Short mmCIF file of C-alpha atoms in Angstrom, two decimals:
data_model
loop_
_atom_site.label_atom_id
_atom_site.label_comp_id
_atom_site.label_asym_id
_atom_site.label_seq_id
_atom_site.Cartn_x
_atom_site.Cartn_y
_atom_site.Cartn_z
CA UNK I 241 -19.50 104.92 70.77
CA UNK I 242 -16.92 106.83 68.38
CA UNK I 243 -14.19 105.54 70.22
CA UNK I 244 -14.91 102.12 70.70
CA UNK I 245 -13.77 99.91 67.53
CA UNK I 246 -16.42 97.39 65.87
CA UNK I 247 -15.26 93.76 66.43
CA UNK I 248 -16.09 90.86 63.84
CA UNK I 249 -17.50 87.86 65.20
CA UNK I 250 -16.10 84.89 63.59
CA UNK I 251 -19.30 82.82 63.92
CA UNK I 252 -21.24 85.27 61.84
CA UNK I 253 -18.47 84.89 58.82
CA UNK I 254 -18.82 81.39 59.08
CA UNK I 255 -22.59 81.23 58.81
CA UNK I 256 -22.42 83.37 55.79
CA UNK I 257 -20.18 81.22 54.06
CA UNK I 258 -22.57 78.00 54.64
CA UNK I 259 -25.38 80.15 53.67
CA UNK I 260 -23.66 81.02 50.11
CA UNK I 261 -22.44 76.95 49.84
CA UNK I 262 -26.10 75.82 50.29
CA UNK I 263 -27.06 78.23 47.96
CA UNK I 264 -24.48 76.94 45.20
CA UNK I 265 -25.26 73.43 45.88
CA UNK I 266 -29.06 73.88 45.39
CA UNK I 267 -28.23 75.69 42.07
CA UNK I 268 -26.36 72.83 40.97
CA UNK I 269 -29.13 70.42 42.03
CA UNK I 270 -31.54 72.31 39.94
CA UNK I 271 -29.29 72.32 36.97
CA UNK I 272 -29.08 68.15 37.47
CA UNK I 273 -32.88 68.27 37.24
CA UNK I 274 -33.42 69.86 34.58
CA UNK I 275 -30.88 67.89 32.42
CA UNK I 276 -32.46 64.50 33.75
CA UNK I 277 -35.78 65.69 32.75
CA UNK I 278 -34.50 66.70 29.22
CA UNK I 279 -32.99 63.14 28.76
CA UNK I 280 -36.10 61.79 30.09
CA UNK I 281 -38.06 63.54 27.65
CA UNK I 282 -35.45 62.33 24.89
CA UNK I 283 -36.02 58.84 25.89
CA UNK I 284 -39.47 58.80 26.29
CA UNK I 285 -39.56 60.40 22.06
CA UNK I 286 -37.25 57.26 21.24
CA UNK I 287 -39.73 55.07 23.01
CA UNK I 288 -42.66 56.53 21.06
CA UNK I 289 -41.02 56.09 17.80
CA UNK I 290 -40.28 52.53 18.67
CA UNK I 291 -43.52 51.83 19.70
CA UNK I 292 -44.89 53.40 16.19
CA UNK I 293 -42.54 51.42 14.31
CA UNK I 294 -43.58 48.33 15.81
CA UNK I 295 -47.38 49.17 15.48
CA UNK I 296 -46.57 49.50 11.58
CA UNK I 297 -45.06 46.24 11.32
CA UNK I 298 -47.79 44.57 13.18
CA UNK I 299 -50.07 46.25 10.81
CA UNK I 300 -48.19 45.14 7.76
CA UNK I 301 -47.89 41.66 9.11
CA UNK I 302 -52.02 41.37 9.81
CA UNK I 303 -52.45 42.78 6.23
CA UNK I 304 -50.62 39.87 4.74
CA UNK I 305 -52.19 37.33 6.80
CA UNK I 306 -55.93 38.82 5.68
CA UNK I 307 -56.35 36.36 2.67
CA UNK I 308 -55.24 33.39 4.72
CA UNK I 309 -57.83 34.36 7.42
CA UNK I 310 -60.55 34.83 4.77
CA UNK I 311 -60.11 31.10 3.37
CA UNK I 312 -60.06 29.67 6.86
CA UNK I 313 -63.35 31.86 7.86
CA UNK I 314 -64.57 30.58 4.78
CA UNK I 315 -63.98 26.91 5.52
CA UNK I 316 -65.42 27.78 9.09
CA UNK I 317 -68.57 29.21 7.53
CA UNK I 318 -69.22 26.60 5.46
CA UNK I 319 -68.58 23.86 7.96
CA UNK I 320 -70.89 26.04 10.57
CA UNK I 321 -73.62 26.04 7.72
CA UNK I 322 -73.64 22.53 7.12
CA UNK I 323 -74.17 22.19 10.95
CA UNK I 324 -76.71 24.85 11.45
CA UNK I 325 -78.92 23.63 8.51
CA UNK I 326 -81.41 21.64 10.60
CA UNK I 327 -81.80 24.50 12.81
CA UNK I 328 -82.29 27.02 10.02
CA UNK I 329 -85.07 24.88 8.67
CA UNK I 330 -86.67 24.76 12.08
CA UNK I 331 -86.14 28.30 13.10
CA UNK I 332 -86.71 29.87 9.37
CA UNK I 333 -83.30 31.15 8.38
CA UNK I 334 -81.77 31.92 11.52
CA UNK I 335 -78.36 30.24 10.45
CA UNK I 336 -77.41 34.02 9.14
CA UNK I 337 -77.41 35.00 12.55
CA UNK I 338 -74.70 32.31 13.46
CA UNK I 339 -71.73 34.02 11.16
CA UNK I 340 -70.50 37.14 13.55
CA UNK I 341 -70.49 34.53 16.14
CA UNK I 342 -68.45 31.90 14.45
CA UNK I 343 -66.15 34.49 12.94
CA UNK I 344 -64.17 35.35 16.18
CA UNK I 345 -64.49 31.42 17.23
CA UNK I 346 -62.35 30.92 13.90
CA UNK I 347 -59.97 33.47 14.43
CA UNK I 348 -59.21 32.16 17.86
CA UNK I 349 -58.93 28.55 16.67
CA UNK I 350 -56.40 29.96 13.99
CA UNK I 351 -54.71 31.57 16.81
CA UNK I 352 -54.54 28.97 18.94
CA UNK I 353 -53.39 26.42 15.94
CA UNK I 354 -50.53 28.88 14.98
CA UNK I 355 -49.56 29.41 18.40
CA UNK I 356 -49.22 25.70 19.01
CA UNK I 357 -47.51 25.10 16.18
CA UNK I 358 -45.06 27.69 17.22
CA UNK I 359 -44.68 26.23 20.51
CA UNK I 360 -44.16 22.68 19.23
CA UNK I 361 -41.09 24.23 17.05
CA UNK I 362 -39.74 25.74 19.86
CA UNK I 363 -39.96 22.52 22.00
CA UNK I 364 -38.08 20.63 19.55
CA UNK I 365 -34.34 20.16 20.71
CA UNK I 366 -32.01 21.48 17.62
CA UNK I 367 -30.29 18.76 15.90
CA UNK I 368 -26.48 18.39 15.57
CA UNK I 369 -24.83 19.09 12.33
CA UNK I 370 -23.56 15.09 12.46
CA UNK I 371 -27.16 14.06 12.73
CA UNK I 372 -28.17 16.38 9.83
CA UNK I 373 -25.38 15.21 7.77
CA UNK I 374 -26.52 11.64 8.63
CA UNK I 375 -30.11 12.23 7.36
CA UNK I 376 -29.07 13.81 4.22
CA UNK I 377 -26.76 10.70 3.46
CA UNK I 378 -29.60 8.31 4.08
CA UNK I 379 -31.90 10.39 1.71
CA UNK I 380 -29.22 10.23 -0.71
CA UNK I 381 -28.88 6.51 -0.69
CA UNK I 382 -32.46 6.03 -0.68
CA UNK I 383 -32.66 8.20 -3.84
CA UNK I 384 -29.72 6.64 -5.39
CA UNK I 385 -31.17 2.97 -4.68
CA UNK I 386 -34.58 4.33 -6.06
CA UNK I 387 -32.82 5.01 -9.23
CA UNK I 388 -30.99 2.01 -9.53
CA UNK I 389 -34.34 0.00 -9.20
CA UNK I 390 -35.88 2.03 -12.03
CA UNK I 391 -33.09 1.50 -14.27
CA UNK I 392 -33.06 -2.40 -13.74
CA UNK I 393 -36.53 -2.27 -14.94
CA UNK I 394 -38.83 -0.94 -11.80
CA UNK I 395 -39.65 -2.60 -8.39
CA UNK I 396 -38.45 -2.12 -5.14
CA UNK I 397 -34.86 -1.21 -4.31
CA UNK I 398 -32.73 -4.00 -3.48
CA UNK I 399 -30.80 -3.83 -0.53
CA UNK I 400 -27.21 -2.75 -0.93
CA UNK I 401 -24.61 -5.90 -2.14
CA UNK I 402 -21.25 -6.53 -1.66
CA UNK I 403 -19.03 -4.51 -4.37
CA UNK I 404 -15.84 -5.75 -5.14
CA UNK I 405 -13.02 -3.03 -5.15
CA UNK I 406 -11.92 -2.49 -8.70
CA UNK I 407 -7.90 -2.53 -9.15
CA UNK I 408 -6.76 -0.28 -11.96
CA UNK I 409 -4.83 -2.45 -14.55
CA UNK I 410 -2.42 -0.16 -15.44
CA UNK I 411 -0.71 2.87 -13.51
CA UNK I 412 0.10 6.29 -14.59
CA UNK I 413 3.41 5.11 -15.85
CA UNK I 414 2.11 2.69 -18.29
CA UNK I 415 -0.86 4.77 -19.19
CA UNK I 416 -1.58 5.40 -23.03
CA UNK I 417 -1.61 8.99 -23.01
CA UNK I 418 1.82 8.96 -20.73
CA UNK I 419 3.35 6.41 -23.55
CA UNK I 420 2.38 8.93 -26.43
CA UNK I 421 4.17 11.63 -24.92
CA UNK I 422 7.20 9.71 -24.32
CA UNK I 423 7.14 8.52 -27.77
CA UNK I 424 6.43 12.02 -29.38
CA UNK I 425 9.66 13.16 -27.34
CA UNK I 426 11.75 10.17 -28.46
CA UNK I 427 10.63 10.96 -31.95
CA UNK I 428 12.09 14.40 -31.85
CA UNK I 429 15.21 13.18 -30.37
CA UNK I 430 15.51 10.40 -33.26
CA UNK I 431 15.66 7.63 -30.55
CA UNK I 432 13.83 4.51 -31.32
CA UNK I 433 11.07 3.11 -28.81
CA UNK I 434 11.20 -0.24 -27.26
CA UNK I 435 8.28 -2.21 -28.53
CA UNK I 436 5.69 -3.38 -25.82
CA UNK I 437 4.92 -6.81 -26.98
CA UNK I 438 6.26 -8.35 -24.02
CA UNK I 439 4.73 -10.69 -21.56
CA UNK I 440 4.76 -8.94 -18.16
CA UNK I 441 3.02 -9.39 -14.93
CA UNK I 442 0.04 -7.23 -14.73
CA UNK I 443 1.13 -5.57 -11.23
CA UNK I 444 4.79 -4.81 -12.67
CA UNK I 445 3.49 -3.69 -16.37
CA UNK I 446 4.90 -0.15 -15.81
CA UNK I 447 8.27 -1.58 -15.13
CA UNK I 448 11.03 -1.91 -17.92
CA UNK I 449 11.86 -5.44 -18.95
CA UNK I 450 14.73 -6.31 -21.30
CA UNK I 451 14.22 -9.15 -23.61
CA UNK I 452 16.82 -10.40 -25.90
CA UNK I 453 14.14 -10.80 -28.70
CA UNK I 454 13.68 -7.09 -28.92
CA UNK I 455 16.46 -4.74 -31.17
CA UNK I 456 16.95 -1.12 -30.54
CA UNK I 457 19.63 -0.59 -33.03
CA UNK I 458 17.59 -1.91 -35.93
CA UNK I 459 16.13 1.57 -36.85
CA UNK I 460 19.00 3.55 -35.92
CA UNK I 461 20.24 6.13 -38.47
CA UNK I 462 24.17 6.19 -38.22
CA UNK I 463 24.98 8.71 -40.40
CA UNK I 464 25.94 12.36 -40.18
CA UNK I 465 22.15 13.01 -39.39
CA UNK I 466 21.84 10.72 -36.80
CA UNK I 467 21.69 12.42 -33.15
CA UNK I 468 23.21 9.50 -31.19
CA UNK I 469 26.97 8.95 -30.93
CA UNK I 470 28.34 5.45 -32.06
CA UNK I 471 29.92 5.11 -28.65
CA UNK I 472 26.38 5.63 -27.01
CA UNK I 473 25.12 2.84 -29.24
CA UNK I 474 28.04 0.66 -28.25
CA UNK I 475 27.43 1.32 -24.32
CA UNK I 476 23.63 0.79 -24.64
CA UNK I 477 23.91 -2.69 -26.03
CA UNK I 478 26.73 -3.72 -23.49
CA UNK I 479 24.16 -2.36 -20.40
CA UNK I 480 21.48 -4.33 -22.11
CA UNK I 481 22.99 -7.29 -22.47
CA UNK I 482 24.80 -7.24 -18.79
CA UNK I 483 28.36 -7.23 -20.15
CA UNK I 484 28.72 -3.97 -17.97
CA UNK I 485 26.96 -4.18 -14.63
CA UNK I 486 27.16 -2.73 -11.28
CA UNK I 487 26.90 0.68 -10.23
CA UNK I 488 30.54 1.79 -10.21
CA UNK I 489 31.38 -0.05 -13.44
CA UNK I 490 28.08 1.51 -15.38
CA UNK I 491 28.69 5.05 -13.84
CA UNK I 492 32.36 4.89 -14.73
CA UNK I 493 31.66 3.80 -18.35
CA UNK I 494 29.02 6.55 -19.00
CA UNK I 495 31.35 9.05 -18.08
CA UNK I 496 34.01 7.85 -20.13
CA UNK I 497 31.91 7.53 -23.05
CA UNK I 498 30.48 11.14 -22.55
CA UNK I 499 33.96 12.41 -22.57
CA UNK I 500 34.08 10.98 -26.34
CA UNK I 501 30.98 12.85 -27.23
CA UNK I 502 32.46 16.16 -25.66
CA UNK I 503 35.49 15.74 -27.65
CA UNK I 504 33.91 15.14 -30.52
CA UNK I 505 31.24 18.04 -30.37
CA UNK I 506 31.74 21.10 -32.18
CA UNK I 507 29.48 24.54 -31.62
CA UNK I 508 27.21 25.09 -34.55
CA UNK I 509 27.12 28.83 -35.81
CA UNK I 510 25.46 31.49 -34.07
CA UNK I 511 24.84 29.33 -31.01
CA UNK I 512 26.17 28.99 -27.58
CA UNK I 513 28.11 25.93 -26.20
CA UNK I 514 26.42 25.74 -22.94
CA UNK I 515 22.85 25.55 -24.35
CA UNK I 516 23.66 23.21 -27.73
CA UNK I 517 25.73 20.70 -25.77
CA UNK I 518 23.06 20.09 -23.46
CA UNK I 519 20.63 19.48 -26.03
CA UNK I 520 22.91 17.03 -28.20
CA UNK I 521 23.61 15.32 -24.87
CA UNK I 522 19.69 14.46 -23.95
CA UNK I 523 19.00 12.12 -27.10
CA UNK I 524 21.95 9.76 -26.09
CA UNK I 525 20.82 9.66 -22.60
CA UNK I 526 17.18 9.08 -23.70
CA UNK I 527 18.81 6.11 -25.99
CA UNK I 528 20.38 4.61 -23.02
CA UNK I 529 17.48 4.51 -20.94
CA UNK I 530 15.40 2.77 -23.62
CA UNK I 531 18.29 0.01 -23.26
CA UNK I 532 18.45 -0.11 -19.54
CA UNK I 533 16.94 1.96 -16.96
CA UNK I 534 19.82 4.57 -15.37
CA UNK I 535 20.97 3.61 -12.11
CA UNK I 536 21.07 6.35 -9.21
CA UNK I 537 24.79 6.72 -9.55
CA UNK I 538 24.62 7.37 -13.21
CA UNK I 539 21.68 10.00 -12.65
CA UNK I 540 23.62 12.27 -10.22
CA UNK I 541 26.89 12.19 -12.31
CA UNK I 542 24.43 13.24 -15.35
CA UNK I 543 23.23 16.07 -12.78
CA UNK I 544 27.10 16.92 -12.16
CA UNK I 545 27.75 17.05 -16.02
CA UNK I 546 24.83 19.21 -16.70
CA UNK I 547 25.39 21.46 -13.87
CA UNK I 548 28.72 22.11 -14.92
CA UNK I 549 27.99 22.95 -18.62
CA UNK I 550 25.50 25.63 -17.71
CA UNK I 551 28.20 27.10 -15.84
CA UNK I 552 30.60 27.93 -18.87
CA UNK I 553 30.55 31.45 -19.86
CA UNK I 554 29.48 32.35 -23.35
CA UNK I 555 32.60 33.97 -24.13
CA UNK I 556 34.69 31.05 -23.23
CA UNK I 557 36.37 29.39 -26.31
CA UNK I 558 35.26 25.99 -27.33
CA UNK I 559 38.37 24.41 -26.95
CA UNK I 560 38.95 25.86 -23.25
CA UNK I 561 35.40 24.86 -22.36
CA UNK I 562 35.66 21.27 -23.56
CA UNK I 563 38.78 20.74 -21.79
CA UNK I 564 37.26 22.42 -18.53
CA UNK I 565 34.70 19.38 -18.98
CA UNK I 566 36.88 16.87 -19.33
CA UNK I 567 38.98 17.73 -16.30
CA UNK I 568 35.96 17.97 -14.15
CA UNK I 569 34.43 14.62 -15.20
CA UNK I 570 38.32 12.95 -14.52
CA UNK I 571 37.69 14.53 -11.16
CA UNK I 572 34.64 13.34 -10.37
CA UNK I 573 35.88 9.72 -11.37
CA UNK I 574 38.94 10.44 -9.16
CA UNK I 575 37.57 11.86 -5.96
CA UNK I 576 33.71 10.18 -5.81
CA UNK I 577 34.44 7.13 -7.00
CA UNK I 578 38.12 5.78 -6.68
CA UNK I 579 39.43 8.06 -3.50
CA UNK I 580 35.95 7.31 -1.81
CA UNK I 581 36.59 3.54 -2.10
CA UNK I 582 39.97 3.82 -0.74
CA UNK I 583 38.77 5.75 2.01
CA UNK I 584 35.80 3.48 2.72
CA UNK I 585 37.83 0.50 2.71
CA UNK I 586 41.55 1.38 4.27
CA UNK I 587 40.18 4.23 6.69
CA UNK I 588 36.72 3.19 7.95
CA UNK I 589 35.89 -0.73 7.03
CA UNK I 590 38.87 -2.00 7.98
CA UNK I 591 38.68 -1.26 11.43
CA UNK I 592 35.48 -3.52 11.61
CA UNK I 593 37.23 -6.67 10.53
CA UNK I 594 39.02 -8.86 13.16
CA UNK I 595 41.11 -11.82 13.49
CA UNK I 596 38.83 -14.96 12.93
CA UNK I 597 36.03 -12.94 11.77
CA UNK I 598 33.37 -14.95 9.64
CA UNK I 599 31.92 -12.30 7.29
CA UNK I 600 29.06 -12.98 4.88
CA UNK I 601 28.71 -10.99 1.73
CA UNK I 602 25.85 -11.46 -1.07
CA UNK I 603 26.31 -11.33 -4.60
CA UNK I 604 29.23 -9.27 -6.04
CA UNK I 605 29.83 -5.89 -4.84
CA UNK I 606 32.98 -4.10 -6.31
CA UNK I 607 33.51 -2.05 -3.02
CA UNK I 608 32.96 -5.10 -0.92
CA UNK I 609 35.65 -7.18 -2.67
CA UNK I 610 38.10 -4.25 -2.49
CA UNK I 611 37.33 -4.02 1.37
CA UNK I 612 38.02 -7.97 1.81
CA UNK I 613 41.30 -7.63 -0.17
CA UNK I 614 42.51 -4.63 1.46
CA UNK I 615 41.89 -6.54 4.88
CA UNK I 616 43.53 -9.47 3.76
CA UNK I 617 46.84 -7.36 2.53
CA UNK I 618 46.88 -6.06 6.15
CA UNK I 619 47.24 -9.22 7.54
CA UNK I 620 43.73 -10.05 9.09
CA UNK I 621 42.86 -13.41 9.28
CA UNK I 622 39.29 -14.13 8.58
CA UNK I 623 37.06 -16.54 6.24
CA UNK I 624 34.14 -15.28 3.95
CA UNK I 625 31.03 -17.09 3.13
CA UNK I 626 29.74 -15.96 -0.32
CA UNK I 627 25.84 -16.49 -0.67
CA UNK I 628 24.57 -16.21 -3.91
CA UNK I 629 21.29 -16.99 -5.90
CA UNK I 630 19.81 -17.48 -9.28
CA UNK I 631 19.61 -16.35 -12.21
CA UNK I 632 22.58 -14.23 -12.51
CA UNK I 633 24.88 -16.03 -10.01
CA UNK I 634 27.06 -12.97 -9.58
CA UNK I 635 28.76 -14.31 -6.54
CA UNK I 636 30.83 -16.88 -8.47
CA UNK I 637 32.86 -13.87 -9.67
CA UNK I 638 33.02 -12.53 -6.13
CA UNK I 639 33.84 -16.43 -5.25
CA UNK I 640 36.95 -16.53 -7.96
CA UNK I 641 38.30 -12.94 -7.15
CA UNK I 642 38.70 -13.94 -3.46
CA UNK I 643 40.05 -16.97 -3.79
CA UNK I 644 42.94 -15.85 -6.45
CA UNK I 645 43.72 -13.17 -3.84
CA UNK I 646 44.26 -16.23 -1.14
CA UNK I 647 40.95 -15.60 1.24
CA UNK I 648 39.64 -18.71 2.42
CA UNK I 649 35.93 -18.94 1.67
CA UNK I 650 32.90 -20.86 1.15
CA UNK I 651 29.97 -20.61 -1.12
CA UNK I 652 26.26 -21.59 -0.63
CA UNK I 653 23.17 -20.42 -2.02
CA UNK I 654 20.61 -18.29 -0.62
CA UNK I 655 18.08 -20.94 0.32
CA UNK I 656 20.63 -22.45 2.64
CA UNK I 657 21.17 -19.07 4.49
CA UNK I 658 19.53 -20.23 7.72
CA UNK I 659 22.13 -23.07 8.23
CA UNK I 660 25.21 -21.04 7.83
CA UNK I 661 24.02 -17.65 9.63
CA UNK I 662 24.67 -19.00 12.85
CA UNK I 663 28.38 -18.79 12.33
CA UNK I 664 28.67 -15.31 10.72
CA UNK I 665 29.96 -12.71 13.04
CA UNK I 666 29.39 -9.51 10.75
CA UNK I 667 27.36 -9.22 7.19
CA UNK I 668 28.92 -6.79 4.68
CA UNK I 669 26.72 -5.39 1.74
CA UNK I 670 26.87 -3.46 -1.11
CA UNK I 671 24.07 -0.87 -2.24
CA UNK I 672 22.76 0.48 -5.45
CA UNK I 673 21.33 3.38 -3.95
CA UNK I 674 20.52 4.72 -0.45
CA UNK I 675 17.48 6.55 -0.13
CA UNK I 676 16.21 9.48 1.72
CA UNK I 677 14.05 7.67 4.21
CA UNK I 678 16.98 5.53 4.85
CA UNK I 679 15.91 2.43 2.89
CA UNK I 680 18.77 0.52 0.86
CA UNK I 681 17.97 -0.02 -2.49
CA UNK I 682 20.21 -3.23 -3.76
CA UNK I 683 20.34 -6.56 -5.61
CA UNK I 684 17.19 -8.77 -5.17
CA UNK I 685 17.75 -10.93 -2.12
CA UNK I 686 19.69 -8.16 0.27
CA UNK I 687 16.62 -7.94 2.08
CA UNK I 688 16.07 -11.51 2.94
CA UNK I 689 20.03 -11.57 4.00
CA UNK I 690 19.69 -8.54 6.24
CA UNK I 691 16.28 -9.82 7.82
CA UNK I 692 17.95 -13.08 8.61
CA UNK I 693 20.86 -11.46 10.08
CA UNK I 694 18.65 -8.90 12.21
CA UNK I 695 16.85 -12.35 13.49
CA UNK I 696 20.10 -13.57 14.82
CA UNK I 697 21.82 -10.54 16.05
CA UNK I 698 24.54 -10.01 13.70
CA UNK I 699 25.56 -6.79 12.68
CA UNK I 700 24.89 -5.81 9.04
CA UNK I 701 27.11 -3.08 7.44
CA UNK I 702 26.23 -1.37 4.25
CA UNK I 703 29.13 0.03 2.12
CA UNK I 704 28.21 2.82 0.03
CA UNK I 705 29.80 5.85 -1.74
CA UNK I 706 27.79 9.13 -0.87
CA UNK I 707 27.27 9.95 -4.89
CA UNK I 708 24.77 7.08 -4.86
CA UNK I 709 22.46 9.05 -2.11
CA UNK I 710 19.29 10.01 -3.74
CA UNK I 711 16.59 12.41 -2.48
CA UNK I 712 14.08 10.16 -3.45
CA UNK I 713 11.59 8.13 -1.23
CA UNK I 714 10.73 4.54 -1.44
CA UNK I 715 9.04 1.95 0.61
CA UNK I 716 8.63 -1.01 -1.45
CA UNK I 717 10.05 -2.60 -4.58
CA UNK I 718 6.79 -2.34 -6.92
CA UNK I 719 6.62 1.01 -7.84
CA UNK I 720 10.19 1.77 -8.87
CA UNK I 721 12.17 -1.30 -9.84
CA UNK I 722 13.82 -2.87 -13.13
CA UNK I 723 12.89 -6.25 -14.65
CA UNK I 724 15.23 -8.71 -16.08
CA UNK I 725 14.90 -10.97 -19.01
CA UNK I 726 12.38 -13.56 -17.97
CA UNK I 727 13.96 -16.41 -19.97
CA UNK I 728 16.82 -16.26 -17.63
CA UNK I 729 14.62 -18.00 -14.92
CA UNK I 730 14.13 -21.04 -17.11
CA UNK I 731 17.18 -21.10 -18.61
CA UNK I 732 19.67 -24.30 -18.22
CA UNK I 733 23.07 -25.04 -19.53
CA UNK I 734 23.34 -26.19 -22.92
CA UNK I 735 23.98 -29.83 -22.45
CA UNK I 736 20.68 -30.37 -20.58
CA UNK I 737 17.78 -31.58 -22.53
CA UNK I 738 14.47 -29.46 -23.15
CA UNK I 739 12.73 -28.86 -19.87
CA UNK I 740 8.94 -28.24 -19.29
CA UNK I 741 8.90 -24.47 -19.71
CA UNK I 742 10.76 -24.30 -22.75
CA UNK I 743 7.49 -22.99 -24.23
CA UNK I 744 6.21 -21.02 -21.28
CA UNK I 745 5.22 -18.08 -23.43
CA UNK I 746 2.51 -20.13 -25.08
CA UNK I 747 0.78 -20.71 -21.84
CA UNK I 748 -1.41 -17.94 -21.19
CA UNK I 749 -2.10 -18.36 -17.53
CA UNK I 750 1.62 -18.23 -16.52
CA UNK I 751 3.81 -15.07 -16.16
CA UNK I 752 7.52 -15.06 -15.15
CA UNK I 753 8.79 -12.12 -12.78
CA UNK I 754 12.50 -11.55 -12.57
CA UNK I 755 12.96 -8.42 -10.44
CA UNK I 756 16.66 -6.82 -10.19
CA UNK I 757 16.32 -4.99 -6.98
CA UNK I 758 14.85 -4.90 -3.81
CA UNK I 759 14.50 -2.61 -0.71
CA UNK I 760 15.80 -3.10 2.55
CA UNK I 761 14.35 -0.92 5.61
CA UNK I 762 16.93 0.72 7.95
CA UNK I 763 15.73 -1.03 10.76
CA UNK I 764 17.78 -4.15 9.39
CA UNK I 765 20.74 -2.19 8.90
CA UNK I 766 23.19 -1.45 11.69
CA UNK I 767 25.64 1.12 10.06
CA UNK I 768 26.36 2.48 6.75
CA UNK I 769 30.09 2.70 5.75
CA UNK I 770 30.95 6.06 3.44
CA UNK I 771 33.98 8.27 2.52
CA UNK I 772 32.63 10.88 5.14
CA UNK I 773 32.45 8.11 7.79
CA UNK I 774 30.24 5.58 9.61
CA UNK I 775 26.43 6.90 9.86
CA UNK I 776 23.18 5.62 10.38
CA UNK I 777 20.88 5.12 7.43
CA UNK I 778 18.60 8.04 8.47
CA UNK I 779 21.78 10.50 7.79
CA UNK I 780 21.47 10.55 4.19
CA UNK I 781 19.07 13.96 4.32
CA UNK I 782 21.87 15.66 6.01
CA UNK I 783 24.53 14.63 3.71
CA UNK I 784 22.67 15.59 0.73
CA UNK I 785 21.66 18.77 2.19
CA UNK I 786 25.74 19.52 3.38
CA UNK I 787 26.70 18.16 0.07
CA UNK I 788 28.49 20.83 -2.42
CA UNK I 789 26.58 20.45 -5.88
CA UNK I 790 29.90 21.09 -8.15
CA UNK I 791 31.09 17.66 -6.36
#
């Protein structure tokens, strides 16, 4: 009917939509199937290629193995022919018919044999690296033993016997090559070389040893062409003979002598003072080293002077430059030695001395001597035990100074240390140097004093200026030390008759050792008193790091 409107059924619309969705899903599924089939074809082609490559490899391997198989087949044929010979005689040549039957058996045997060997190699456990190394070493030792047996004249190798360790008779210092280099250097500087005809102990042959019979000034040229200043020659002789001894005294004497060298210096034409002056000082220092090795304090003072020489500007006038150097040397002596001793004595060390103390000191230290005198002047009442030892007997000079100052003293030898240590309340010691590892280098016998005091719980105080601190490390008295004159050990007063050791040099089996210094470990030192304060021995690297190089 025309008047009636057509109405849409919603269920029909839904059914149409579902059909469309199904169609789209089916189309997508077909596409996925096509893609999967294409990828499957690609994978199949790749597999075919791989299989072909494997077949080629197997063919190549078979071709390589054919000559070996032929040889093995020939062996099998020979064996079969020998075994089949009687049968062939009976059958009339039927042995030839057995060849085709034998070949596959031989191949089977070969294949089984190879497979068995492969299985055996697979079943064997792999050895560790340590086991392989041990096997190699054993083989090498066996080869060496066989070679040694052949060298001795054949026969079976002998078992390894005990081989004594060979100790070097000389160190790097006293090596012939090193000595030649030193001699060439001294020859360039026109410095005489000390003769080596001295009788030394083998273990200490690398150390310097002074003897009165050896002269260094005999071959010196003292004219205008000479490179060594006369004041340096005089100082070297005083060092060698022991007229000037002690770290502070030797350092002050060196600085005063270098002031004379600088004052007498004149810069040549077309040369700079900062370069030429340092070259002129080197032979003088080398001569002093030949007379007696430089102390740590002297080495630090020389470094200070060279550092200031290199800082001189090239355009500075000569007189002004020389004056500035002399002023800096005077400043070093005043601040690093004189004022440092004052600070140690009157600021820090005096606080450790009380009334009724029994103080023990060893040998003769100028700083310890000053501390005891200042404490006595401050009104402290105490007694001092001076311990001494041969051959220098330096304690006698210390005893004389203290007694003249009015201090009550006792004097004993180091062999009687165990008898007096029970009465001691404190031990004051001087130092030649303080090393970077905290060890104290001082007069020989100091370590024994510190060890004994530590055993009886007596505090050991070492008094040392910071300019004696060294960046070197040393744990024994063998590597770096100094040897005194061995004749001093057997020397007796003049009124005594000749003794049995008067001709000790003629006895080949007798060697005398006269060490000058020893090294004390920091475990035996309670405290180190310096101008910067009271510190432990282990603080030496800190002081060296913080210290100003200009000072």
